[in-house]
Coordinates of C-alpha atoms in Angstrom, one line a residue:
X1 CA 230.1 35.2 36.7
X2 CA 228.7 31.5 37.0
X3 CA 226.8 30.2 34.1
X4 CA 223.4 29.9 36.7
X5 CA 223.9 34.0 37.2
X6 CA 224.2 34.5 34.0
X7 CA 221.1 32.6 32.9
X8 CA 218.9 34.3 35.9
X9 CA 220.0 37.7 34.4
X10 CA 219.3 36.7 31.2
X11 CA 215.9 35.0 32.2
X12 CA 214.7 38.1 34.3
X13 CA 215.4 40.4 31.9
X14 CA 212.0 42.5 30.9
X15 CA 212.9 41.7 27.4
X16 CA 212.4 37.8 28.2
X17 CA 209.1 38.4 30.3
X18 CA 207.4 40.4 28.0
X19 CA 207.9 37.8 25.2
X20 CA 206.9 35.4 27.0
X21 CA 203.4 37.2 28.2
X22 CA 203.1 37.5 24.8
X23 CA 203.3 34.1 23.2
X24 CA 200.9 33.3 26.1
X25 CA 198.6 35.6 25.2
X26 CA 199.2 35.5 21.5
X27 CA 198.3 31.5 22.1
X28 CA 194.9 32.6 24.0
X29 CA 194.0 35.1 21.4
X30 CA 194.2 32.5 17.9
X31 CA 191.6 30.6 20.4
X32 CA 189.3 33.3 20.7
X33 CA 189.8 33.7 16.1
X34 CA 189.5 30.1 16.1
X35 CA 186.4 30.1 17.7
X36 CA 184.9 33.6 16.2
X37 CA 185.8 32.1 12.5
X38 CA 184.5 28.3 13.1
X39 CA 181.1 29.6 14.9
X40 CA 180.7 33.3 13.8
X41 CA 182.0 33.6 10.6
X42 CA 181.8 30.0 8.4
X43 CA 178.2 29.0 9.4
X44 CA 176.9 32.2 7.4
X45 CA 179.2 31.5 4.4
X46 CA 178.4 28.2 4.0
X47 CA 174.6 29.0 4.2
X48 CA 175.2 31.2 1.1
X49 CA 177.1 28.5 -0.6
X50 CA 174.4 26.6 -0.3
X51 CA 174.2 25.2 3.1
X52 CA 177.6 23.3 2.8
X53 CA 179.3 22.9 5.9
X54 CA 183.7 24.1 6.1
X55 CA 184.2 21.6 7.7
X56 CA 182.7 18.9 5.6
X57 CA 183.8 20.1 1.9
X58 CA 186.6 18.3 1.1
X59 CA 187.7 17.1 -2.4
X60 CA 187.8 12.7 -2.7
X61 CA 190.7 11.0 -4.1
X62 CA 189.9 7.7 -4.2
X63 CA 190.1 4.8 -1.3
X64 CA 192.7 2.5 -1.1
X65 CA 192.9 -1.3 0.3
X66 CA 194.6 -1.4 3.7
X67 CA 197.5 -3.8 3.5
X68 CA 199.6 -4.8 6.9
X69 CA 201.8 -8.1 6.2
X70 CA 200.9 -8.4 2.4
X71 CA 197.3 -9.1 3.5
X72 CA 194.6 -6.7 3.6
X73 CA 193.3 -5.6 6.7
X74 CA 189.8 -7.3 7.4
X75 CA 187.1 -6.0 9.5
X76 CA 184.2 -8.0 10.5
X77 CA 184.7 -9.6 7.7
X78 CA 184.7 -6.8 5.3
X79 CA 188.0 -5.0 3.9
X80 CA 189.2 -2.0 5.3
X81 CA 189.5 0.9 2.8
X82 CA 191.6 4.1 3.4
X83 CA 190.6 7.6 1.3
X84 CA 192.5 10.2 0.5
X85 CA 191.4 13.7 0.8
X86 CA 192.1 16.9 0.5
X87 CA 190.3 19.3 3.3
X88 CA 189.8 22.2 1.4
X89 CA 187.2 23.4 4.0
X90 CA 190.0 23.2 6.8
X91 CA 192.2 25.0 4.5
X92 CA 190.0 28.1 3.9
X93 CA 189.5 28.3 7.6
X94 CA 192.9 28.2 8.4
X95 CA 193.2 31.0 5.7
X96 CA 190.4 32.7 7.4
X97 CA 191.9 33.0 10.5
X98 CA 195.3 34.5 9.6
X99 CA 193.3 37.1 7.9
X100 CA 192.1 37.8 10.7
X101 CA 194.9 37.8 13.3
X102 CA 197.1 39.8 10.5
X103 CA 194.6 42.4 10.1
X104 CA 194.2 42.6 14.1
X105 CA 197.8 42.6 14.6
X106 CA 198.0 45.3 11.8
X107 CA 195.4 47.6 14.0
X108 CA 197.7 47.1 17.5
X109 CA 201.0 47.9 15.2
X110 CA 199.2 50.8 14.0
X111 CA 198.2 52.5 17.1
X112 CA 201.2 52.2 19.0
X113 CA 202.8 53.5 15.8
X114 CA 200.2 56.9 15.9
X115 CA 200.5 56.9 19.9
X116 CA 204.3 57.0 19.5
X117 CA 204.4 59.4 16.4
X118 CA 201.7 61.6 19.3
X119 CA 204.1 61.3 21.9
X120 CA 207.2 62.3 19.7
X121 CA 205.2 65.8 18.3
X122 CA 204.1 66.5 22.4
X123 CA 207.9 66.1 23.3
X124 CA 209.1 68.3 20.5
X125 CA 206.5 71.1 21.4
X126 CA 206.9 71.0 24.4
X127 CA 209.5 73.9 25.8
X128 CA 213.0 72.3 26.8
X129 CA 214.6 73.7 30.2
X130 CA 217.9 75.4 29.5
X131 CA 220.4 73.1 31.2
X132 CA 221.8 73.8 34.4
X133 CA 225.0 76.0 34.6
X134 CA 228.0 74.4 36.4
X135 CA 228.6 75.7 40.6
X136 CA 231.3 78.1 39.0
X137 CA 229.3 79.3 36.5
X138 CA 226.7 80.1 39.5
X139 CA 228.9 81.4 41.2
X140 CA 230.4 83.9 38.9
X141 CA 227.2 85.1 37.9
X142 CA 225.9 86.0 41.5
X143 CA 229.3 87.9 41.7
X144 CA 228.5 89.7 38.5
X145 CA 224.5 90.8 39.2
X146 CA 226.2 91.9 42.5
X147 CA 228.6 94.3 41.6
X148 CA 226.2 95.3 39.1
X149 CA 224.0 96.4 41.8
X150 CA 226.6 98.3 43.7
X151 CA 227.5 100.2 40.8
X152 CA 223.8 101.5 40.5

């Protein structure tokens, strides 16, 4: 089997698809907690914390002088200054929204888990045909119900 067969079989297998639909989807879906955490859930938060906004609460380090050459960097005639900072607002969203595709992802796990465990009970009630006697077997039984019925 060529390498390019072997690759479309692998490729084409339902295994391959369905992960695929899924990253897609799974891509799609942190947009949609993205955008339910950034415009739903932090404006309401930040109002009780005083009307700070996530996405401006960071923590200052300091600035530092821009160097390129062993010069500063000048612009319009004023130094340029770099700051460091630490986003902490950025960070609780981030949080924020992997509670929040965990907890969702726990809720799909769990009701495919109940569906199945459903499934399984309805399968085990439910009364299993006796399995079908080999020709001979057939056969041998017509014989006997017949001579039975001669007999009587």
């Amino acid at each position: 089997m060529g390498l390019l067969q072997e690759f479309k079989d692998f490729a084409l297998k339902g295994n391959v698809i369905d992960l695929a639909v899924g990253v897609i989807i799974g891509t799609e879906f942190s947009k949609i907690v993205n955008s339910l955490v950034t415009d739903i859930i932090m404006p309401p938060i930040g109002k009780l914390i005083g009307g700070q906004n996530f996405d401006q609460l960071k923590i200052h380090l300091g600035k530092e002088l821009v160097m390129k050459d062993g010069a500063a960097v000048m612009k319009d005639g004023q130094p340029v200054y770099t700051e460091a900072v630490i986003n902490l607002g950025h960070c609780i969203q981030t949080i924020v929204n992997f509670l929040i595709i965990a907890f969702c992802v726990f809720l799909v796990v769990k009701a495919m888990n109940t569906a199945k465990k459903t499934l399984e009970e309805k399968l085990a009630l439910a009364p299993k045909a006796a399995p079908e006697a080999p020709p001979d077997v057939k056969l041998l039984t017509e014989i006997r119900d017949l001579l039975k019925e001669k007999q009587a």
